[in-house]
XYZ file of C-alpha atoms in Angstrom:
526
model
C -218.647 -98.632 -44.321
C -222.140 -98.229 -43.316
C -224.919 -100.924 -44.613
C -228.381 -99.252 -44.603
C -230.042 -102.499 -44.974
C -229.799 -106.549 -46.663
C -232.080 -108.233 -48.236
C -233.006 -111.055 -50.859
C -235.716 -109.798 -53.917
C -236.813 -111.601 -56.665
C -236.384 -110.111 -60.234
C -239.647 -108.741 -60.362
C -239.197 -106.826 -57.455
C -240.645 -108.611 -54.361
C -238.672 -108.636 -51.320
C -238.581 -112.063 -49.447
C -236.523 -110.894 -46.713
C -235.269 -107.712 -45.405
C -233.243 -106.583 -42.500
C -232.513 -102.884 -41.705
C -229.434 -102.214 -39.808
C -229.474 -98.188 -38.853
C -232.679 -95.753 -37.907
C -234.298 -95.268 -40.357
C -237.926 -95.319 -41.672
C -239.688 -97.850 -43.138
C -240.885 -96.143 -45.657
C -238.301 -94.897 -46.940
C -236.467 -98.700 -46.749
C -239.068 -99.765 -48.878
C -238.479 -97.252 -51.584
C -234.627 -97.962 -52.106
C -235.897 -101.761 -52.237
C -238.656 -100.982 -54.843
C -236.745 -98.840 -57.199
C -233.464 -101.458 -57.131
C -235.634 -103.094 -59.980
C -235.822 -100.620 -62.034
C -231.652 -99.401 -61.749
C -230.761 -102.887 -62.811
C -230.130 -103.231 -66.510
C -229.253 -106.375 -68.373
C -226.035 -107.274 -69.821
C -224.201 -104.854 -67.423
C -220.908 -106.707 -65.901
C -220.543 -104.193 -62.695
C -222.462 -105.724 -59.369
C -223.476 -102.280 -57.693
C -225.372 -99.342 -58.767
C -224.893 -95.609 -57.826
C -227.736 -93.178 -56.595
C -228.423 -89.884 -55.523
C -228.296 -90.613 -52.273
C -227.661 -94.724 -51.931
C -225.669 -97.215 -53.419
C -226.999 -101.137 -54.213
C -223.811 -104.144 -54.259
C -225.847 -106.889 -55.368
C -225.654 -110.446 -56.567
C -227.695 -113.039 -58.145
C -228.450 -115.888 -56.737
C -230.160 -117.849 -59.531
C -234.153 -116.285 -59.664
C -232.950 -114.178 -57.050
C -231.040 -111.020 -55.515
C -228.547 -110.670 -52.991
C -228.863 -107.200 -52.001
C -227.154 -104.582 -49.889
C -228.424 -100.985 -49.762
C -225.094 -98.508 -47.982
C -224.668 -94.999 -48.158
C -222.709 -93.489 -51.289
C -219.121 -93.199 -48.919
C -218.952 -96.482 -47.732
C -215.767 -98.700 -49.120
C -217.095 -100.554 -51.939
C -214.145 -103.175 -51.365
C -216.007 -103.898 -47.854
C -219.310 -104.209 -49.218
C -218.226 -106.883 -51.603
C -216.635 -108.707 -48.770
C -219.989 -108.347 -46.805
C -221.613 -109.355 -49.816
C -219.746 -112.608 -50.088
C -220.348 -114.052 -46.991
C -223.675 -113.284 -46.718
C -223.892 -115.109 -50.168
C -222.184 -118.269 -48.531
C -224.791 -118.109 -45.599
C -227.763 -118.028 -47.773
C -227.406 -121.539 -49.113
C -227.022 -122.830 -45.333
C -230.043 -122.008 -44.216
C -232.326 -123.036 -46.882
C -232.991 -126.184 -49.374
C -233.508 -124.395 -52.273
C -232.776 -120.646 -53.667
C -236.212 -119.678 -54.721
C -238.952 -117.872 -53.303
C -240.778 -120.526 -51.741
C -237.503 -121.867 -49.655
C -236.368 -118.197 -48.773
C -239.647 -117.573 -46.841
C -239.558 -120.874 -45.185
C -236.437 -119.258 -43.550
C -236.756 -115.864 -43.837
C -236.099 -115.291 -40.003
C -232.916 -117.909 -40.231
C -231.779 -116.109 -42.271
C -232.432 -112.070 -40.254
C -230.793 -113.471 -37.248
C -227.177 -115.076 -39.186
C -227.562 -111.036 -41.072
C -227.604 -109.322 -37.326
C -224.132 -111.760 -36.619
C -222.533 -110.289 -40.153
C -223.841 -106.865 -39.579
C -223.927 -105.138 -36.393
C -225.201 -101.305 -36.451
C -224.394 -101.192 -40.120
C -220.926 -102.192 -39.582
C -219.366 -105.735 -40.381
C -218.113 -107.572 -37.812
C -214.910 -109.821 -38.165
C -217.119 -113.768 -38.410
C -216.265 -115.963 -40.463
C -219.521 -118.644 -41.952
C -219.093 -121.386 -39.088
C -218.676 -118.881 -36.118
C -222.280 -117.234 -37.455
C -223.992 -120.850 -37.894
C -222.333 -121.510 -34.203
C -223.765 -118.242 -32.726
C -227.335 -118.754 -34.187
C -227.569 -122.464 -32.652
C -226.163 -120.918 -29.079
C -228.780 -122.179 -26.496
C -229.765 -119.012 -24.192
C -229.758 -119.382 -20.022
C -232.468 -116.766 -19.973
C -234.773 -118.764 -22.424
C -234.171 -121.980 -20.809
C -234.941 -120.554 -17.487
C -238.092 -118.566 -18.456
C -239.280 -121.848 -20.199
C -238.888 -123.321 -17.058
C -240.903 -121.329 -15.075
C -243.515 -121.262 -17.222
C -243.722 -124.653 -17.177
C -244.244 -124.456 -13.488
C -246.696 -122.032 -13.385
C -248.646 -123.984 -15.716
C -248.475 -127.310 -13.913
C -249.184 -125.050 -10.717
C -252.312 -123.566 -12.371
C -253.642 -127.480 -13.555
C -253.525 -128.380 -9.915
C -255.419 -125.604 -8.533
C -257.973 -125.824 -11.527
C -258.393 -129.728 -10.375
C -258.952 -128.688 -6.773
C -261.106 -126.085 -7.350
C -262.978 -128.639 -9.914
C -263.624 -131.341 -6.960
C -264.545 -128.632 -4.617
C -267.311 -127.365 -7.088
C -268.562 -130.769 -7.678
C -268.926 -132.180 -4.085
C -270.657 -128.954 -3.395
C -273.246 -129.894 -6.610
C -273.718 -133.335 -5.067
C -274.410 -131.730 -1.633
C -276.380 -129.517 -3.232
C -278.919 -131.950 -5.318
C -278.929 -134.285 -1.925
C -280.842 -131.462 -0.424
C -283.377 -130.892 -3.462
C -286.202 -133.002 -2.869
C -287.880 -132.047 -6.382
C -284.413 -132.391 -7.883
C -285.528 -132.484 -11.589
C -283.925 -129.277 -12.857
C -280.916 -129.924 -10.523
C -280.386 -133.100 -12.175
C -280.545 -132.334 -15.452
C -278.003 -129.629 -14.465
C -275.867 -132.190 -13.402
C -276.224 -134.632 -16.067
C -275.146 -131.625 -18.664
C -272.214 -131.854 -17.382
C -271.956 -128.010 -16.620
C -271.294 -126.103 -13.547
C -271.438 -122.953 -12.526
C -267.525 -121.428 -12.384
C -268.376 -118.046 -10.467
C -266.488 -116.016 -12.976
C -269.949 -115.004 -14.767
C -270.521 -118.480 -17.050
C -270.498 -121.722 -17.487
C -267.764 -124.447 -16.870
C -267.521 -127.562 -18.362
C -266.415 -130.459 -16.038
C -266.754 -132.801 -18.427
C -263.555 -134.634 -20.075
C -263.184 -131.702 -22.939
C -259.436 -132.211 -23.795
C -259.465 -128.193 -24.248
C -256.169 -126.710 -25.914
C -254.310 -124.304 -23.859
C -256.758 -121.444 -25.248
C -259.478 -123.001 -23.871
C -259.773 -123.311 -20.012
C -255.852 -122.974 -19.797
C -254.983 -126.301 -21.356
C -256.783 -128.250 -18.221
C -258.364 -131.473 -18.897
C -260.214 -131.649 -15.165
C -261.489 -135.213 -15.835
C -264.441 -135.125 -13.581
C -267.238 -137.183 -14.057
C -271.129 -135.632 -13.851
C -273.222 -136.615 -10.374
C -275.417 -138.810 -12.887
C -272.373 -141.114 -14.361
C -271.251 -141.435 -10.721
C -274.311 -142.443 -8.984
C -276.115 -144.323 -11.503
C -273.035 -145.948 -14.157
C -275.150 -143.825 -16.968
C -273.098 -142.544 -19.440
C -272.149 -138.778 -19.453
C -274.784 -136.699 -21.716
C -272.301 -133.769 -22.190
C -271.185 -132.891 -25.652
C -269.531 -129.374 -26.924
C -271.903 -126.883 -27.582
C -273.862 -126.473 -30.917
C -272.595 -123.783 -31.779
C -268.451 -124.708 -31.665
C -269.362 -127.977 -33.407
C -271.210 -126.355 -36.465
C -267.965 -123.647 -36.805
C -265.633 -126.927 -36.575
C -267.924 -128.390 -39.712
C -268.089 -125.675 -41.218
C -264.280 -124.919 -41.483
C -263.574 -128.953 -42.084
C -265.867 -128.453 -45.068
C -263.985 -125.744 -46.265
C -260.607 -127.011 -46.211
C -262.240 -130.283 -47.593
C -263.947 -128.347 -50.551
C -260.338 -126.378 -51.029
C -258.100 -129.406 -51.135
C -260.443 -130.977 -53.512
C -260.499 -128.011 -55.498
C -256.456 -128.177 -55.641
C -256.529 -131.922 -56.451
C -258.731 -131.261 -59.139
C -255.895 -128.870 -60.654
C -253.626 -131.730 -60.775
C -251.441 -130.820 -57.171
C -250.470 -133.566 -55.739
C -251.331 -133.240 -52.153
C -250.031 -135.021 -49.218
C -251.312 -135.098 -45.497
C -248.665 -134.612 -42.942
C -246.963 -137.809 -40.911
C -247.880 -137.038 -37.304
C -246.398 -139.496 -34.515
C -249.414 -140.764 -32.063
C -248.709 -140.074 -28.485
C -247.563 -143.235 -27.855
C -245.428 -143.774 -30.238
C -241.274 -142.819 -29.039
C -239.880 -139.593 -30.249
C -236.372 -137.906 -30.015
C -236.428 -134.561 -28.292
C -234.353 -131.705 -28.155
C -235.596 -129.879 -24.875
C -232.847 -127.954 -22.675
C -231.309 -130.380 -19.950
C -233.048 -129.637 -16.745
C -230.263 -132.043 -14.238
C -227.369 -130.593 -12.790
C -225.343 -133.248 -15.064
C -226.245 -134.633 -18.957
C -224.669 -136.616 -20.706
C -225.491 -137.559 -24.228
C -224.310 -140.780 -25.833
C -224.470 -140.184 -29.981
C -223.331 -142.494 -32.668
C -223.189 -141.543 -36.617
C -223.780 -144.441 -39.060
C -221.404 -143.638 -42.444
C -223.238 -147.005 -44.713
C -222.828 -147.916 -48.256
C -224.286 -150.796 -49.715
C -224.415 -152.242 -53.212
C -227.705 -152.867 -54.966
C -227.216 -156.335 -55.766
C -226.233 -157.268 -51.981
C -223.057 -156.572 -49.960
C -221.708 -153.850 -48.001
C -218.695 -151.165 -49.749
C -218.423 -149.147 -46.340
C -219.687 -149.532 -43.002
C -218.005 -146.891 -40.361
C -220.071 -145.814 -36.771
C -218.458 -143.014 -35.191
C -219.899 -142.504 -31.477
C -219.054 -139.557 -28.998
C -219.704 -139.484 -25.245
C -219.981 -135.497 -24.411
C -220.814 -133.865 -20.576
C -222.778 -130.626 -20.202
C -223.314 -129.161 -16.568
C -225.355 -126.529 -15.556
C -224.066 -125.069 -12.470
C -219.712 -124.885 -11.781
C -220.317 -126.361 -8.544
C -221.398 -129.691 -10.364
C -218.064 -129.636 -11.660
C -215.747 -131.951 -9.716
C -217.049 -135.290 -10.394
C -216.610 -138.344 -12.331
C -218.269 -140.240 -14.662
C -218.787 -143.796 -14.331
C -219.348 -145.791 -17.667
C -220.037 -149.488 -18.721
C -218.855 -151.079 -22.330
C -220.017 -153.616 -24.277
C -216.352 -155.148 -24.727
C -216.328 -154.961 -28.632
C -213.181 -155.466 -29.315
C -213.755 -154.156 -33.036
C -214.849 -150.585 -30.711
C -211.580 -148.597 -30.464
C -212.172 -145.798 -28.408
C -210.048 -142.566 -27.390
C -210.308 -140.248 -24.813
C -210.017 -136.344 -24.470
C -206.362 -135.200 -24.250
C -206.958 -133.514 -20.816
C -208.974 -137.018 -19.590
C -206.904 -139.317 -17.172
C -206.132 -142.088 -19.629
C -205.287 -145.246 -17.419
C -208.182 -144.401 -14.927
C -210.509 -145.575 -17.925
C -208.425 -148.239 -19.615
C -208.470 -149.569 -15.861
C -211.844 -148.759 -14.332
C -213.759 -147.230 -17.273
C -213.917 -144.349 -14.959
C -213.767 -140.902 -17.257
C -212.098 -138.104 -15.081
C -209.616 -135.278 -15.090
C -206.155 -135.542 -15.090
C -206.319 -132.906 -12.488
C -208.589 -133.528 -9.723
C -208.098 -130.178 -8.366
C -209.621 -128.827 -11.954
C -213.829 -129.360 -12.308
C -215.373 -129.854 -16.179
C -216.082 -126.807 -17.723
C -219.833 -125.444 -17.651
C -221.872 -123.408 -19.782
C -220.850 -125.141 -22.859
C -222.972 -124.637 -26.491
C -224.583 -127.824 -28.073
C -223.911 -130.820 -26.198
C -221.368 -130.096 -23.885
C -217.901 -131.002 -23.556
C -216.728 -134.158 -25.254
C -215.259 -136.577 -23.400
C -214.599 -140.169 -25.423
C -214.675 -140.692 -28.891
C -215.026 -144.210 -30.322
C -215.173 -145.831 -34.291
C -216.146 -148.978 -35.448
C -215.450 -150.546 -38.814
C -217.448 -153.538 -40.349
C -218.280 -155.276 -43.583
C -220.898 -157.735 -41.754
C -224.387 -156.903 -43.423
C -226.273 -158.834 -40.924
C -225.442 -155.824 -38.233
C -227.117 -153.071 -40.730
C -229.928 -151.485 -38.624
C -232.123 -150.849 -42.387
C -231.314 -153.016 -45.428
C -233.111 -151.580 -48.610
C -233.387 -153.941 -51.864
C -234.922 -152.083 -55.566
C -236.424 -154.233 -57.853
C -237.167 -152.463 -60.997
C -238.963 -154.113 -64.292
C -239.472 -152.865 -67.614
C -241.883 -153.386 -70.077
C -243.181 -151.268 -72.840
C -245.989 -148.766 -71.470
C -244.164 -148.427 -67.817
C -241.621 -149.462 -65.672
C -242.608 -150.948 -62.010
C -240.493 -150.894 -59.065
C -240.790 -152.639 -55.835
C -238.588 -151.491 -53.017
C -237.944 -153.484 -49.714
C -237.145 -152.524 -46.066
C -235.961 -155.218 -43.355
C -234.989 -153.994 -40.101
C -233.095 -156.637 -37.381
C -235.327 -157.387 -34.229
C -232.747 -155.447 -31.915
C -233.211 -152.186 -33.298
C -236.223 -150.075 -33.408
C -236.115 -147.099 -36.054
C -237.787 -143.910 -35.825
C -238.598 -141.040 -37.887
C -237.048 -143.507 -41.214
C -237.467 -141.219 -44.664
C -236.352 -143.872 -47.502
C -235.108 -141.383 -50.681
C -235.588 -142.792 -54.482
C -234.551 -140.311 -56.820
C -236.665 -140.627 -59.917
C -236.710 -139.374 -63.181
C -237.485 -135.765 -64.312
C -241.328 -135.829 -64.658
C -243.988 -133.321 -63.960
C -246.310 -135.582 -62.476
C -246.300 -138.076 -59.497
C -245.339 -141.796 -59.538
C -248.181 -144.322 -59.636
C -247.964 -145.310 -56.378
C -250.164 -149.054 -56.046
C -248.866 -150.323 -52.894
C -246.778 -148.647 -49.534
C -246.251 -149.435 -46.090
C -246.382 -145.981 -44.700
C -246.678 -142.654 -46.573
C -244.947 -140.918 -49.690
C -244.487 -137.573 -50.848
C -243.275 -136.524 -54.075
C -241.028 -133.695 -54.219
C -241.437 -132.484 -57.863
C -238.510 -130.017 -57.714
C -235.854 -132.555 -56.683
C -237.746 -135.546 -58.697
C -237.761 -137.568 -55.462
C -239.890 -139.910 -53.981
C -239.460 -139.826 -50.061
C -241.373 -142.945 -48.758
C -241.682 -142.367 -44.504
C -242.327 -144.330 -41.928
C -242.851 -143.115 -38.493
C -241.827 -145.890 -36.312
C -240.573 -149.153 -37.195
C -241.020 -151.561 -34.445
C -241.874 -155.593 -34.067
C -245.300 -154.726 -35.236
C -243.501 -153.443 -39.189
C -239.676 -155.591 -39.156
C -240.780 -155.124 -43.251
C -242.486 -153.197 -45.519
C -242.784 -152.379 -49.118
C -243.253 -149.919 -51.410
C -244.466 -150.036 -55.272
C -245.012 -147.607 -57.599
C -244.685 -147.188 -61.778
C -243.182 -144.382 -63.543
C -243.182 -144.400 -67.399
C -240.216 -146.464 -69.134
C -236.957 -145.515 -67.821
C -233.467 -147.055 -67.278
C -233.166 -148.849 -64.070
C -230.064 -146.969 -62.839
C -232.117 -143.714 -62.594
C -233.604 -144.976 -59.391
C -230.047 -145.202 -57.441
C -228.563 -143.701 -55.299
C -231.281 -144.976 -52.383
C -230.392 -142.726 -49.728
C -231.931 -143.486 -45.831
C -232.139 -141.254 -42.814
C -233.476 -142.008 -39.436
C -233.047 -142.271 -35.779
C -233.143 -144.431 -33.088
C -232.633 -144.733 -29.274
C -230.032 -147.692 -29.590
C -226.236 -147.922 -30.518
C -224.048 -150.170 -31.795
C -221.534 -149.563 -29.005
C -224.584 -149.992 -25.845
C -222.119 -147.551 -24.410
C -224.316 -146.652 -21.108
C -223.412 -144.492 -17.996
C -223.929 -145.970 -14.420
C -223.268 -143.321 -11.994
C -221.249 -139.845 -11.407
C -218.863 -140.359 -8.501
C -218.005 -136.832 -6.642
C -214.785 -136.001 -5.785
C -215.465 -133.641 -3.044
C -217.872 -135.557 -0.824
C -221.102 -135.067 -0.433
C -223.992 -136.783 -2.272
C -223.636 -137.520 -6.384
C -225.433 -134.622 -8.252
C -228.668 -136.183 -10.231
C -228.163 -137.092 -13.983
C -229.500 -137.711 -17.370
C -228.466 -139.716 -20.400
C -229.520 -139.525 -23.321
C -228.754 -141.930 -26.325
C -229.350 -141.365 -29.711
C -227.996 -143.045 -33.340
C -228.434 -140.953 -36.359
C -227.491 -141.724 -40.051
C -224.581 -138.998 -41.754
C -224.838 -140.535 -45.160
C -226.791 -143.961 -45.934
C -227.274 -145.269 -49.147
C -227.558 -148.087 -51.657
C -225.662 -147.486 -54.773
């Protein structure tokens, strides 16, 4: 079996994504993909057609084609098999099979075709083993990210150094001017001469990395210094008519789409000082990551039909030599909590000193694990207490004749703050967007799914409640259930935290990191 190439086309012919698997040229790639088209007939039952020189096994995939381009002696019976799991991968990697969610993913989906397909042969994977390979975590990127990171921090210091030294040598410089008009005004600018052939700006610019290398030097001119006058320097003219110029265009071409009846929808950006969960490589010799899944049901008029949190406790290390320790933890003595350890964990070491170690001591945790590490304690919780939801959600929907307005409530408890919340109300099929009147937060209206997906960034003391209200024309009031939630926050239900890592072969405790994080698996009022 040899597979020339894969690759999802529309019907019309365009290809959305393509992956070649043997040398070959482009060009001639792009002719088997253009005349596939034109081979496919309608009403035919068989999936493959025969060429010259090439053979297509294809499927559809709803507006779409599944295709795979092999030479004429390859075993059909294989390509079919190839074909099938690369059909069940597809739908993994994207929300929706049609053009515009295939090119969202289009290299998602390249990299899980190079696992399936390895020098146009198919290797022996299975669906979850190519999802696992693709999420893999790489040494050699985490290290080069690493360095760069140093380098760059390295470069910001030197930049401020050299920044100071060029400015005292200004102020020495316009001391000694006795005339000192031109000097001055030099000064006051805000510009300096760099020695590389132009001008620097010393002034606080807030640059992007393009520009000066991402260095914010935060030195004040000789004239704010001296005299408490405020700075005179401003970005040239020039850079501050192209930044008009191009907000007026993309003002002019959003208006231009609203005016053809797109609903359109400014992105939710978290300020800087708002909290934010991150998913950066661990950089300690030891993390450990404390993670707890919320499984919530509620009923619309009130109560709870299933409330289950399942928390994990899991170890990565970096290095081997890291290895032989121990991990000290402290509980929150729930007794509803029932937790369980890993089979190869010393059991009555925790029940007795909530101390999670090895049954053999002579054996160190393994390294070099994918994801996040090794688990180590597992723990479940069961309730049917409402008041110890972290989001309660309440629909009010009214009918009259012309429309039908619905007010939706959030509460949060005072314990808990939520991040990143996305509040779901399915709504009926319509072409147009809700009349949204009132909303604490943003909305977005996904016209394909018929959803309403009301956000809010952070939910804090500052927002315990919000609302949301918006009319959509007469409809029954089941249509808007189920309400489905998702979010994350930095606290769990189990406070589950670690307070040191005790080594077992001397020598000082390698330096840690925990992190903590509760996520929602399925949340929703029915």
């Amino acid at each position: 079996m040899v597979v020339l190439a894969a690759s999802i086309i529309t019907k019309s012919g365009k290809v959305l994504v393509s992956r070649q698997f043997v040398d070959m040229s482009r060009i001639r790639i792009e002719g088997y993909l253009s005349a596939f088209p034109k081979l496919v007939g309608t009403g035919k039952q068989h999936t493959y057609v025969e060429t010259e020189n090439v053979r297509y096994v294809y499927q559809t995939m709803e507006a779409l084609y599944l295709l795979l381009v092999t030479n004429k002696q390859s075993n059909i019976l294989d390509d079919l098999d190839t074909l099938r799991l690369l059909s069940k991968l597809v739908p993994e990697y994207c929300y929706s099979l049609d053009e515009e969610g295939i090119c969202k993913t289009a290299f998602e989906h390249i990299f899980a075709f190079d696992e399936v397909v390895s020098l146009g042969y198919k290797e022996n994977v299975t669906v979850a083993q190519v999802k696992q390979y693709c999420e893999m975590e790489s040494h050699e990127e985490r290290l080069h990210k690493l360095v760069m990171q140093s380098k760059i921090n390295e470069t910001k210091d030197v930049m401020k150094r050299k920044a100071n030294e060029i400015d005292k040598s200004k102020i020495e410089k316009n001391r000694g001017d006795k005339g000192g008009f031109m000097s001055l005004q030099s000064m006051g600018s805000g510009r300096i001469d760099g020695g590389f052939g132009s001008e620097t700006s010393i002034a606080n610019t807030g640059g992007g990395f393009g520009s000066g290398f991402g260095l914010n030097t935060d030195v004040d001119s000789f004239s704010t210094k001296s005299k408490g006058r405020p700075s005179s320097a401003t970005a040239p003219p020039k850079a501050l008519g192209m930044q008009l110029g191009k907000s007026q265009k993309t003002n002019q071409f959003l208006e231009s789409l609203k005016a053809e009846g797109e609903v359109i929808v400014e992105d939710v950006r978290p300020s800087t000082g708002q909290s934010k969960t991150t998913s950066l490589p661990p950089t300690d010799p030891v993390t450990l990551t404390v993670e707890e899944k919320l499984n919530v049901t509620l009923k619309r008029d009130g109560g709870v039909s299933n409330f289950v949190i399942q928390g994990a406790l899991s170890l990565q290390i970096l290095n081997q030599e890291h290895g032989f320790i121990q991990v000290q933890i402290e509980k929150s003595g729930n007794p509803s909590i029932s937790f369980k350890t890993h089979p190869n964990v010393h059991k009555e070491l925790f029940s007795n000193e909530n101390i999670l170690g090895l049954k053999d001591s002579n054996r160190p945790f393994p390294t070099g694990q994918p994801g996040d590490g090794v688990g180590l304690l597992k723990w479940r919780m069961e309730s049917t207490n409402e008041d110890l939801l972290p989001l309660t959600i309440s629909c009010w929907p009214e009918i009259s004749q012309k429309e039908t307005s619905v007010s939706i409530e959030y509460e949060t408890p005072a314990n808990i703050d939520l991040q990143n919340v996305i509040i779901s109300v399915p709504l009926p099929a319509m072409r147009d967007a809700p009349n949204v009147k009132q909303i604490d937060g943003d909305w977005r209206y996904n016209s394909r799914n018929s959803v309403l997906e009301w956000s809010i960034v952070l939910i804090d003391n500052s927002n315990r409640s919000g609302s949301l209200e918006f009319s959509v024309p007469p409809v029954d009031p089941s249509s808007f259930f189920p309400i489905s939630a998702r979010f994350t926050a930095s606290t769990t239900f189990s406070n589950l935290k670690v307070t040191g890592i005790l080594p077992l072969r001397g020598g000082p405790a390698p330096k840690f990191s925990q992190r903590t994080v509760l996520t929602t698996e399925h949340y929703q009022v029915e």
